[in-house]
XYZ file of C-alpha atoms in Angstrom:
690
model
C 197.876 -129.395 103.202
C 195.091 -130.111 105.669
C 196.971 -130.613 108.701
C 197.501 -126.646 107.233
C 193.773 -125.799 107.229
C 192.601 -127.436 110.110
C 196.280 -125.054 112.213
C 194.821 -121.920 111.004
C 191.704 -122.682 111.750
C 192.265 -123.700 115.372
C 194.530 -120.450 115.731
C 191.592 -118.573 114.650
C 189.234 -119.656 116.844
C 192.801 -120.225 120.095
C 191.579 -123.878 120.278
C 195.083 -124.283 122.149
C 194.267 -128.086 122.514
C 192.606 -129.382 119.413
C 195.913 -127.459 118.058
C 198.351 -129.688 120.313
C 196.503 -131.965 118.800
C 197.352 -131.512 115.199
C 200.526 -130.944 116.100
C 201.069 -134.633 117.385
C 199.768 -136.047 114.046
C 202.115 -133.869 112.328
C 204.991 -135.498 114.548
C 203.673 -139.412 113.504
C 203.188 -138.606 109.562
C 206.749 -136.781 109.209
C 205.533 -133.002 108.617
C 207.481 -131.782 110.634
C 210.416 -131.678 107.786
C 207.455 -129.229 105.760
C 208.939 -125.334 106.399
C 205.450 -124.395 105.367
C 203.165 -126.528 107.987
C 205.758 -125.844 110.721
C 205.389 -121.765 110.489
C 201.487 -123.173 110.774
C 202.311 -124.873 113.461
C 204.201 -121.520 115.652
C 201.681 -119.623 114.125
C 199.115 -121.847 115.972
C 201.159 -120.940 119.215
C 201.571 -117.822 118.613
C 197.439 -116.547 118.062
C 197.036 -119.037 120.483
C 199.478 -116.955 123.078
C 201.658 -119.891 124.007
C 205.080 -118.295 123.257
C 207.051 -121.155 124.861
C 205.427 -123.816 122.359
C 205.684 -121.292 119.871
C 209.467 -121.579 120.322
C 209.691 -124.309 121.289
C 208.485 -125.113 117.835
C 210.794 -122.856 116.167
C 214.215 -123.837 117.753
C 213.300 -127.167 116.380
C 212.818 -126.448 113.146
C 215.173 -128.302 110.474
C 214.769 -125.154 108.560
C 213.408 -121.994 108.363
C 212.449 -119.146 106.188
C 211.689 -115.384 106.452
C 208.176 -116.207 107.431
C 209.266 -118.340 110.490
C 211.143 -115.380 111.880
C 208.754 -112.626 111.446
C 205.801 -115.213 112.460
C 207.937 -115.067 115.763
C 208.950 -111.594 115.863
C 205.737 -110.634 115.565
C 204.205 -113.014 118.427
C 206.606 -112.119 121.201
C 206.075 -108.082 120.095
C 201.923 -108.101 120.674
C 202.520 -110.447 123.734
C 204.662 -107.338 125.195
C 207.663 -108.905 124.984
C 209.614 -106.432 123.528
C 213.042 -107.379 124.347
C 212.285 -111.572 123.380
C 211.075 -109.818 119.584
C 214.209 -107.942 119.587
C 216.746 -110.309 120.833
C 214.606 -112.606 118.300
C 215.835 -109.971 115.378
C 219.713 -109.754 115.944
C 219.566 -113.823 115.710
C 217.829 -113.857 112.465
C 219.913 -110.674 110.686
C 223.319 -113.069 112.226
C 221.824 -116.154 110.350
C 221.956 -114.344 106.909
C 218.723 -113.047 106.608
C 217.057 -110.056 106.138
C 214.092 -108.816 107.330
C 211.269 -107.285 105.906
C 208.906 -104.726 106.001
C 206.525 -106.899 108.590
C 209.245 -107.858 111.200
C 210.534 -104.457 111.202
C 207.246 -103.076 111.913
C 207.131 -105.832 114.385
C 210.354 -105.074 115.701
C 210.155 -101.269 116.024
C 206.651 -101.832 117.833
C 208.509 -103.798 120.058
C 211.250 -100.529 120.668
C 207.987 -98.368 120.873
C 206.308 -101.060 123.743
C 209.991 -100.673 125.571
C 210.652 -97.088 124.743
C 213.742 -98.193 123.895
C 214.617 -95.345 121.329
C 218.403 -96.314 121.143
C 217.238 -99.649 119.338
C 214.830 -97.746 117.259
C 217.029 -95.596 115.916
C 219.424 -98.029 114.510
C 216.570 -100.116 112.791
C 215.741 -96.921 110.852
C 218.998 -96.229 110.699
C 219.867 -100.114 108.875
C 216.384 -98.842 106.902
C 218.309 -96.414 105.207
C 221.901 -98.621 105.524
C 220.030 -101.308 102.869
C 217.688 -98.707 100.877
C 214.438 -100.242 101.232
C 211.785 -98.375 100.633
C 209.381 -96.877 103.544
C 206.235 -98.767 103.111
C 204.093 -96.511 105.077
C 203.581 -99.859 108.050
C 207.066 -99.306 108.689
C 206.350 -95.160 108.596
C 203.626 -95.370 111.030
C 205.348 -97.296 113.419
C 208.749 -94.890 113.175
C 206.227 -92.016 113.817
C 204.624 -93.690 116.652
C 208.165 -94.503 118.818
C 209.645 -91.246 117.893
C 206.517 -89.306 119.294
C 205.672 -91.816 122.358
C 209.770 -90.831 122.934
C 208.762 -87.708 122.390
C 211.193 -86.762 119.260
C 208.284 -85.514 118.004
C 210.239 -83.447 115.036
C 211.872 -86.752 114.340
C 208.077 -88.220 113.767
C 207.035 -85.520 111.644
C 210.096 -85.742 109.589
C 209.780 -89.252 108.765
C 205.569 -87.872 108.252
C 206.454 -85.664 105.248
C 209.416 -88.347 103.959
C 205.387 -89.994 102.810
C 204.098 -88.984 99.434
C 200.802 -89.654 99.842
C 199.395 -90.355 103.324
C 196.900 -92.326 104.678
C 194.132 -92.224 106.893
C 196.281 -94.040 109.621
C 199.451 -91.900 108.747
C 197.217 -88.905 109.424
C 196.035 -90.432 112.672
C 199.096 -91.399 113.726
C 201.333 -87.649 113.453
C 198.318 -86.108 115.019
C 198.251 -88.971 117.897
C 202.152 -87.547 118.053
C 201.590 -84.667 118.591
C 198.959 -85.330 121.320
C 201.371 -86.995 123.271
C 203.885 -84.756 123.194
C 201.614 -82.209 124.617
C 201.461 -79.827 121.346
C 197.586 -79.795 121.045
C 197.484 -77.008 119.331
C 199.808 -78.890 115.847
C 197.163 -81.471 116.654
C 194.906 -79.682 116.065
C 196.554 -77.734 112.839
C 196.945 -81.179 111.143
C 193.649 -82.596 111.467
C 192.327 -79.518 109.272
C 195.732 -79.728 106.898
C 194.278 -83.403 106.678
C 190.425 -82.558 106.115
C 191.518 -79.914 103.943
C 193.810 -82.923 101.166
C 190.896 -84.970 101.438
C 190.950 -87.589 104.228
C 188.171 -88.997 105.933
C 186.705 -89.217 109.511
C 187.303 -92.023 111.682
C 186.548 -92.818 115.256
C 190.042 -92.924 116.496
C 191.662 -89.393 115.161
C 188.198 -88.080 116.178
C 188.340 -88.947 119.461
C 191.875 -87.762 119.293
C 190.726 -84.495 117.967
C 187.987 -84.265 120.553
C 191.110 -85.092 123.495
C 193.861 -82.329 121.903
C 191.082 -79.680 122.471
C 189.628 -80.377 125.727
C 193.770 -79.942 126.635
C 193.686 -76.513 124.970
C 190.090 -76.041 126.591
C 189.498 -74.770 123.344
C 185.244 -75.376 123.864
C 185.181 -73.199 120.118
C 186.955 -75.529 118.071
C 185.172 -78.563 120.131
C 181.979 -77.238 119.712
C 183.249 -77.333 115.931
C 184.077 -80.660 115.697
C 181.185 -81.766 117.549
C 179.119 -80.576 114.676
C 180.996 -82.107 111.840
C 181.276 -85.254 113.821
C 177.555 -85.486 114.312
C 177.600 -85.113 110.262
C 179.932 -87.755 109.055
C 178.240 -90.095 111.277
C 181.161 -91.204 113.990
C 179.126 -89.626 117.029
C 177.679 -92.731 118.491
C 180.714 -94.345 118.971
C 181.258 -95.027 122.473
C 184.774 -93.770 122.560
C 183.607 -90.444 120.699
C 180.548 -90.380 123.068
C 182.748 -90.272 125.960
C 185.328 -87.569 124.297
C 183.021 -85.391 123.671
C 181.331 -85.359 126.837
C 184.820 -85.051 128.404
C 185.342 -81.769 126.330
C 182.184 -80.377 127.804
C 183.110 -81.616 131.274
C 186.172 -80.225 131.437
C 185.576 -76.781 129.836
C 182.803 -75.990 132.509
C 180.110 -76.284 130.970
C 178.583 -78.841 133.006
C 174.825 -78.010 131.808
C 175.349 -78.975 127.822
C 177.231 -82.528 129.238
C 174.489 -83.409 130.937
C 172.335 -82.715 128.140
C 174.614 -85.172 125.626
C 174.302 -87.795 127.620
C 170.218 -87.694 128.248
C 170.296 -88.118 124.266
C 172.713 -91.103 124.323
C 170.193 -94.324 123.412
C 172.625 -96.350 125.349
C 175.320 -94.119 127.738
C 178.224 -95.801 127.500
C 180.311 -96.749 130.893
C 183.334 -94.768 129.628
C 180.314 -92.033 129.005
C 178.827 -92.328 132.706
C 182.269 -92.480 134.447
C 183.251 -88.834 132.231
C 180.297 -87.295 133.796
C 180.769 -88.413 137.000
C 183.712 -87.422 137.166
C 183.089 -84.200 135.649
C 180.350 -83.717 138.736
C 183.374 -84.588 141.115
C 185.851 -81.704 139.811
C 183.198 -79.508 139.394
C 182.069 -79.452 143.174
C 179.043 -81.363 142.234
C 179.064 -84.430 144.737
C 175.992 -84.964 145.032
C 174.833 -85.005 141.353
C 178.269 -87.618 140.714
C 176.716 -90.289 144.008
C 173.127 -89.882 142.185
C 174.252 -90.387 139.284
C 177.071 -93.301 140.217
C 174.180 -95.145 142.436
C 171.554 -95.153 139.530
C 174.494 -96.752 137.668
C 174.529 -99.956 140.170
C 170.204 -100.096 139.542
C 170.749 -100.862 136.396
C 173.784 -103.562 137.309
C 176.068 -101.621 134.573
C 178.658 -100.274 137.019
C 181.116 -102.996 136.799
C 184.034 -100.397 135.584
C 187.423 -99.307 136.965
C 186.910 -95.976 135.621
C 183.503 -95.815 137.492
C 185.060 -96.498 140.278
C 187.465 -94.263 139.763
C 185.342 -91.439 138.976
C 182.664 -91.396 141.703
C 185.372 -91.850 144.916
C 186.130 -88.040 144.739
C 183.009 -86.855 145.838
C 182.623 -89.838 148.180
C 182.581 -89.067 152.107
C 184.075 -91.558 153.976
C 181.377 -93.685 155.410
C 180.261 -93.610 151.262
C 184.080 -94.152 150.164
C 184.082 -97.352 152.454
C 180.983 -98.923 150.801
C 182.192 -98.371 147.517
C 185.278 -99.753 148.655
C 183.431 -103.210 149.723
C 181.607 -103.056 146.503
C 185.126 -103.278 144.895
C 185.324 -106.515 147.401
C 182.096 -108.234 146.071
C 182.667 -107.732 142.750
C 186.328 -109.086 142.446
C 188.113 -106.041 141.377
C 191.286 -106.106 141.766
C 193.081 -103.176 143.150
C 194.901 -101.880 139.171
C 196.578 -98.028 139.541
C 193.319 -96.270 138.914
C 190.828 -97.784 141.100
C 193.228 -98.528 143.816
C 194.914 -94.923 143.566
C 191.168 -93.031 143.837
C 190.864 -95.117 147.093
C 194.278 -94.416 148.079
C 193.299 -90.388 147.666
C 189.849 -90.981 149.267
C 191.260 -92.622 152.921
C 194.274 -89.996 152.910
C 192.003 -86.777 152.522
C 190.347 -88.045 155.155
C 192.875 -88.626 157.379
C 193.186 -92.474 157.692
C 196.507 -92.307 156.658
C 197.047 -96.343 158.236
C 194.276 -97.444 155.361
C 196.089 -95.597 152.787
C 199.207 -97.608 153.485
C 196.567 -100.877 154.065
C 195.889 -100.485 150.515
C 199.112 -99.448 148.641
C 199.982 -102.757 150.484
C 197.432 -103.977 148.367
C 197.576 -103.168 145.677
C 198.886 -105.323 142.171
C 199.847 -102.911 139.952
C 200.791 -98.933 141.044
C 202.294 -96.303 138.992
C 204.087 -92.187 140.247
C 200.690 -91.271 141.121
C 200.031 -93.828 143.519
C 203.679 -92.651 145.701
C 202.386 -89.034 145.061
C 199.168 -89.520 146.359
C 200.556 -90.833 149.788
C 203.199 -88.630 150.140
C 200.799 -85.144 149.687
C 198.594 -87.074 151.865
C 201.118 -88.034 154.422
C 202.027 -83.839 154.038
C 198.760 -82.515 154.515
C 198.015 -83.463 158.274
C 201.439 -82.856 159.022
C 203.237 -86.466 158.896
C 206.257 -85.165 157.717
C 208.577 -88.244 158.633
C 206.591 -90.576 157.304
C 206.337 -88.614 153.955
C 210.100 -88.806 153.446
C 210.226 -91.946 154.624
C 207.504 -92.521 151.164
C 210.427 -90.415 149.547
C 213.077 -92.319 150.224
C 211.692 -95.137 149.201
C 210.136 -94.203 146.100
C 213.856 -93.023 144.999
C 214.941 -96.693 146.220
C 212.268 -98.471 144.038
C 213.423 -97.439 141.072
C 210.809 -94.370 140.579
C 211.709 -90.723 138.967
C 210.051 -88.012 140.893
C 208.103 -85.298 139.016
C 206.724 -81.962 139.635
C 203.643 -82.926 142.643
C 206.508 -85.481 143.837
C 208.475 -82.081 144.004
C 206.140 -79.956 144.879
C 204.866 -82.636 148.412
C 208.735 -82.086 149.999
C 209.093 -78.668 149.108
C 205.940 -78.652 151.268
C 207.505 -80.452 153.563
C 210.817 -78.333 154.104
C 208.877 -75.607 154.736
C 205.873 -77.252 157.493
C 209.630 -78.157 159.630
C 211.039 -75.965 158.516
C 214.225 -77.793 156.761
C 216.002 -75.105 154.741
C 218.912 -76.619 154.500
C 216.791 -80.589 152.732
C 215.162 -77.425 150.843
C 217.681 -76.548 148.487
C 218.762 -79.411 147.978
C 215.143 -80.609 146.863
C 215.472 -77.508 144.518
C 218.640 -77.719 143.322
C 217.161 -81.347 141.546
C 214.290 -79.282 140.972
C 216.365 -77.044 138.700
C 218.735 -80.377 137.981
C 215.768 -82.063 136.204
C 214.101 -79.283 134.230
C 211.007 -78.441 136.027
C 212.223 -75.828 138.101
C 210.247 -72.717 135.877
C 207.225 -74.545 136.265
C 204.006 -72.959 137.902
C 203.742 -75.708 140.652
C 207.619 -75.834 141.651
C 208.191 -72.659 141.529
C 204.850 -72.531 143.519
C 206.390 -74.686 146.447
C 209.992 -73.589 145.940
C 209.080 -70.086 146.694
C 206.336 -71.289 149.531
C 209.098 -73.277 150.553
C 211.859 -70.831 151.221
C 208.988 -68.077 152.208
C 208.335 -70.859 155.263
C 211.668 -70.918 156.315
C 212.526 -67.254 156.726
C 214.396 -66.589 154.214
C 212.461 -63.856 152.306
C 215.223 -62.613 149.872
C 215.731 -66.353 148.270
C 211.509 -66.650 147.910
C 211.911 -63.034 146.280
C 214.574 -63.838 144.030
C 212.606 -66.585 142.954
C 209.375 -64.908 142.800
C 210.502 -62.790 140.184
C 212.540 -64.828 137.786
C 209.390 -66.963 137.726
C 208.768 -67.164 133.783
C 204.790 -67.974 134.949
C 203.166 -67.570 137.651
C 199.265 -68.517 139.114
C 197.311 -66.887 141.441
C 198.880 -69.026 144.028
C 202.733 -67.892 143.881
C 201.602 -64.540 144.892
C 199.405 -65.040 147.483
C 202.373 -67.353 148.396
C 204.410 -64.350 148.770
C 201.973 -62.289 149.937
C 201.407 -64.221 153.032
C 205.100 -64.665 153.548
C 205.713 -61.380 154.239
C 202.633 -60.434 156.400
C 203.323 -64.418 157.953
C 206.845 -62.967 158.884
C 205.440 -59.042 159.960
C 206.635 -57.417 156.637
C 203.575 -55.505 155.859
C 204.794 -52.764 153.852
C 206.484 -55.183 151.412
C 203.414 -58.412 151.559
C 201.641 -54.934 150.394
C 203.667 -53.400 147.811
C 203.202 -57.505 145.872
C 199.294 -57.064 146.123
C 199.266 -53.466 144.214
C 202.177 -54.975 142.190
C 199.812 -57.941 141.630
C 196.484 -55.608 140.675
C 198.603 -53.633 138.518
C 199.166 -56.372 136.292
C 196.029 -57.464 136.327
C 195.438 -60.980 138.289
C 192.294 -61.367 140.492
C 192.728 -61.920 143.904
C 190.636 -64.389 145.887
C 190.308 -65.152 149.489
C 193.884 -66.411 150.599
C 195.162 -63.294 149.084
C 193.216 -60.687 151.450
C 194.068 -63.261 154.333
C 197.666 -62.376 153.656
C 196.789 -58.882 152.824
C 195.040 -58.414 156.582
C 197.635 -60.219 158.480
C 200.446 -57.835 157.072
C 198.255 -55.263 158.052
C 198.219 -56.314 161.410
C 202.267 -57.122 161.449
C 202.830 -53.422 160.214
C 200.311 -51.331 162.156
C 197.862 -49.923 159.577
C 194.904 -50.271 161.253
C 193.213 -47.991 158.286
C 194.290 -49.746 155.387
C 193.084 -52.957 156.815
C 189.626 -51.665 157.496
C 189.814 -50.129 153.150
C 190.868 -53.910 152.433
C 188.484 -55.236 154.364
C 185.913 -53.044 152.571
C 187.673 -53.565 149.006
C 187.337 -57.434 149.230
C 183.896 -57.168 148.859
C 183.158 -54.482 147.583
C 185.574 -54.501 144.887
C 185.706 -57.858 144.191
C 182.338 -60.100 145.322
C 184.339 -61.854 148.606
C 182.527 -63.056 150.996
C 184.582 -62.605 154.329
C 185.319 -66.150 155.814
C 185.324 -66.615 159.699
C 189.809 -66.468 158.595
C 188.722 -62.614 157.685
C 186.628 -61.715 160.411
C 189.759 -63.340 162.887
C 192.512 -60.831 161.277
C 190.825 -57.546 161.888
C 190.034 -58.707 165.443
C 193.398 -59.809 165.329
C 194.455 -56.297 163.839
C 192.805 -53.905 165.860
C 194.114 -55.745 168.659
C 197.125 -55.788 168.183
C 196.952 -51.834 167.746
C 195.141 -51.780 171.337
C 192.274 -50.724 169.974
C 189.779 -53.301 172.018
C 186.625 -51.880 171.893
C 186.469 -51.030 168.385
C 187.153 -55.314 168.411
C 184.563 -55.676 170.826
C 182.119 -53.434 168.618
C 183.853 -55.368 165.338
C 182.742 -59.157 167.036
C 178.994 -57.416 167.473
C 178.361 -56.244 164.230
C 179.333 -59.464 162.864
C 176.936 -60.985 160.320
C 178.261 -64.794 161.313
C 178.502 -66.188 164.805
C 181.874 -65.755 166.317
C 183.881 -69.283 166.979
C 186.188 -69.410 169.472
C 188.985 -68.320 167.210
C 187.715 -65.388 167.129
C 187.036 -65.062 171.182
C 190.655 -66.568 171.528
C 192.134 -64.177 169.278
C 190.073 -61.233 170.767
C 191.259 -62.500 174.762
C 194.988 -62.505 173.862
C 194.774 -58.778 172.890
C 192.896 -58.193 176.432
C 195.961 -60.284 177.648
C 198.783 -58.347 176.410
C 196.863 -55.585 177.118
C 195.955 -56.176 180.600
C 191.435 -55.142 179.954
C 190.542 -58.074 182.831
C 186.524 -57.310 181.802
C 186.917 -58.332 178.414
C 189.445 -60.367 178.925
C 186.341 -62.604 181.195
C 184.319 -61.629 179.052
C 185.557 -63.369 175.962
C 186.872 -66.085 178.409
C 183.358 -67.290 179.005
C 182.518 -66.731 175.210
C 185.426 -69.892 173.792
C 184.945 -71.774 177.442
C 180.951 -71.942 176.618
C 181.550 -72.965 172.762
C 184.547 -75.580 174.615
C 184.631 -76.050 178.070
C 187.973 -77.664 177.615
C 189.410 -74.778 176.268
C 192.703 -75.035 177.929
C 193.778 -71.587 176.280
C 190.920 -69.818 177.890
C 192.252 -71.155 181.353
C 195.888 -70.271 180.309
C 194.859 -66.646 179.538
C 192.737 -65.845 181.826
C 194.679 -66.743 184.900
C 196.804 -64.369 183.521
C 195.077 -61.910 183.656
C 193.980 -62.313 187.021
C 197.549 -62.687 187.936
C 198.314 -59.197 186.236
C 195.752 -57.349 188.615
C 196.595 -59.308 191.707
C 194.102 -61.260 192.196
C 195.086 -64.250 193.743
C 191.929 -65.865 194.948
C 190.399 -66.014 191.554
C 193.466 -67.175 189.699
C 193.372 -69.696 192.255
C 190.233 -70.768 191.456
C 191.542 -70.715 187.830
C 194.173 -73.662 188.536
C 191.177 -75.441 190.963
C 189.585 -75.989 187.495
C 192.675 -76.824 185.905
C 192.875 -79.413 187.980
C 189.843 -81.242 188.085
C 189.275 -81.175 184.539
C 192.069 -83.093 184.256
C 193.734 -81.199 182.433
C 197.815 -81.543 181.516
C 200.129 -79.366 179.657
C 202.155 -80.976 176.247
C 205.190 -81.023 176.934
C 206.888 -78.250 173.831
C 209.073 -79.407 170.877
C 211.982 -77.579 169.146
C 213.624 -78.894 166.364
C 217.105 -78.496 163.953
C 218.639 -80.096 161.404
C 221.514 -80.549 160.936
C 223.512 -82.260 157.291
C 219.773 -82.598 156.169
C 219.383 -84.691 159.282
C 215.848 -83.310 161.435
C 216.329 -83.958 164.872
C 213.090 -83.119 166.992
C 213.707 -82.809 171.292
C 210.795 -82.454 173.564
C 210.636 -80.871 177.052
C 212.371 -83.311 179.627
C 212.584 -86.158 176.196
C 214.851 -88.627 176.669
C 214.778 -90.964 173.589
C 217.073 -89.706 171.575
C 220.238 -91.441 170.983
C 222.820 -88.637 171.904
C 221.173 -87.557 174.666
C 224.304 -88.232 177.166
C 226.267 -85.793 175.458
C 223.849 -83.273 174.311
C 223.032 -83.117 177.967
C 227.079 -82.805 179.035
C 227.404 -80.377 176.495
C 224.689 -78.381 177.798
C 226.310 -78.276 181.097
C 229.790 -77.346 179.970
C 228.518 -74.602 178.343
C 225.465 -73.159 181.509
C 229.430 -73.370 183.575
C 231.238 -71.110 180.542
C 227.512 -68.558 181.412
C 228.750 -68.695 185.126
C 231.840 -67.791 184.993
C 231.156 -65.150 182.731
C 228.488 -63.871 185.244
C 225.298 -64.895 183.797
C 222.775 -65.580 186.733
C 219.182 -67.469 186.241
C 216.050 -65.352 186.803
C 215.034 -68.732 188.158
C 217.316 -67.964 191.036
C 215.174 -65.386 192.175
C 211.763 -66.497 190.733
C 209.134 -67.228 193.861
C 208.966 -71.324 194.818
């Protein structure tokens, strides 16, 4: 009896070595033949998280009872060893023992952690077969299992069978609704729980605050905030974080600041929530300042604080925080690691991103999405596709954001066949109808010139956002379908969608391609007058291109002269290109001077000006241009092209011999050239001056 009491005490205090001493005394004294003492021994090892010793003691027991099995199954379940827990339960049943409520709770919890719905349903079915009344503990475990496996209707069925659900049961079903994305049902269940007199706990408060945040329902959130203050649970650290997160995500940063300032001792999670709100809301300096203040107090050591501030950092600030993470001994868990990956990727430091990835001890789908999106953003399409293949090889299933990035690659290359295959995958896995993937599919087809396919997808996409409309408008505009682009814009206005600056870039480009000069000028005026959008340099560039295409060079020149902002070299280059196309030498020289004043090494300005001199037969000036380009060491980059064959993209450059089938390609080109000559084709190059 004394040894059993000591084992219980050492288990509670996790005194592993003292427990081993008692184990030795039990061996010497012969107490190991006592089931009661053995159970305490197994329990002691389990509480000390030494499951190997617990299993060895269990295996050596000459006699076991229900408690013996339950202790071991529960220990495996709590330590996250779900497979061992479920295997133990199977062995227990095979040995002729009928599980009790505690055993079932442990086994169902193991199914939940493993996501093993089938085994969980088998346990549920067994409970019905043996006609056991479900205790509240078992019911709550089943609710959690079904909720995690996104079987919320099954979870609700279990909940409805509970005669008098208590706080834990209500908390389980409300949390289940939130896990399955049914936040409105979570709020309704919370209201119902209040009507039947269920008290408010910190857990249920934080859960319902999360539902309000996900819905963006600031009014319900404010009412809940008042209720939590009245009930005295608003000061809980998790609830405080939930309240600040609510106001931050709903765009009420001033309210979040005020609440944060009123906290007596703001927790690190509350600070991280406000820092993240600043970063996401565009107040990056405020985010970095609050982080610095935390650092000065010595309270910054929290992974969520680091992951919240990193999106607000410039590259040098991010590197300093990275050094701080290393100095403080933080391991690169997925939250901090993903934030660092994103920082370096957005700052074009892709090599550093890959190095961070190789050092991370834990990765998830977000890790792969950040890497793929980073490479796509900077045009490293081949590397992005290799990452996608590696991700699939490692068994990570793509989600909407992954497919969106890959579809962007297909559009940028362009690789229409691969894009079609990706489109099929999105349909197969049920993500094609979402606004993110739907927009990416439309954009991919538009960039690949398959505008009829893009329009078909656009017409059947159930939920469209502004980016969806913009993709269609810009797609039509880029391929010269000005009328169709303007039709989409008019349809967009009829449906009450408010345009943004990107919309008008597409509209102005469409007017330029269609030669609709006056309409373009009207839309440019409409942009600021009716929609309150201040023109950016891109809009001014579109207008210069519009006038230039229509051969209205004097109007384009006057427009540039009256611009309220300093024209950049893109504006002048667009004007110079128009002068070159329409052989306007004097204005072209003026434009070239401005380009070279901004960037003396702009090779395109020398080329276009040289072309103008050539058209005007000003041979001396043209020779001077050639001399100037040689003196500056300009070297024309070889042109490149690509072709997609059987979903593989082959890239070629002028004079390139790197392709493994170069000899075969040259042989076929020579044969085709000979066939052309035999048909009477004569190359103009034969008569070109040498």
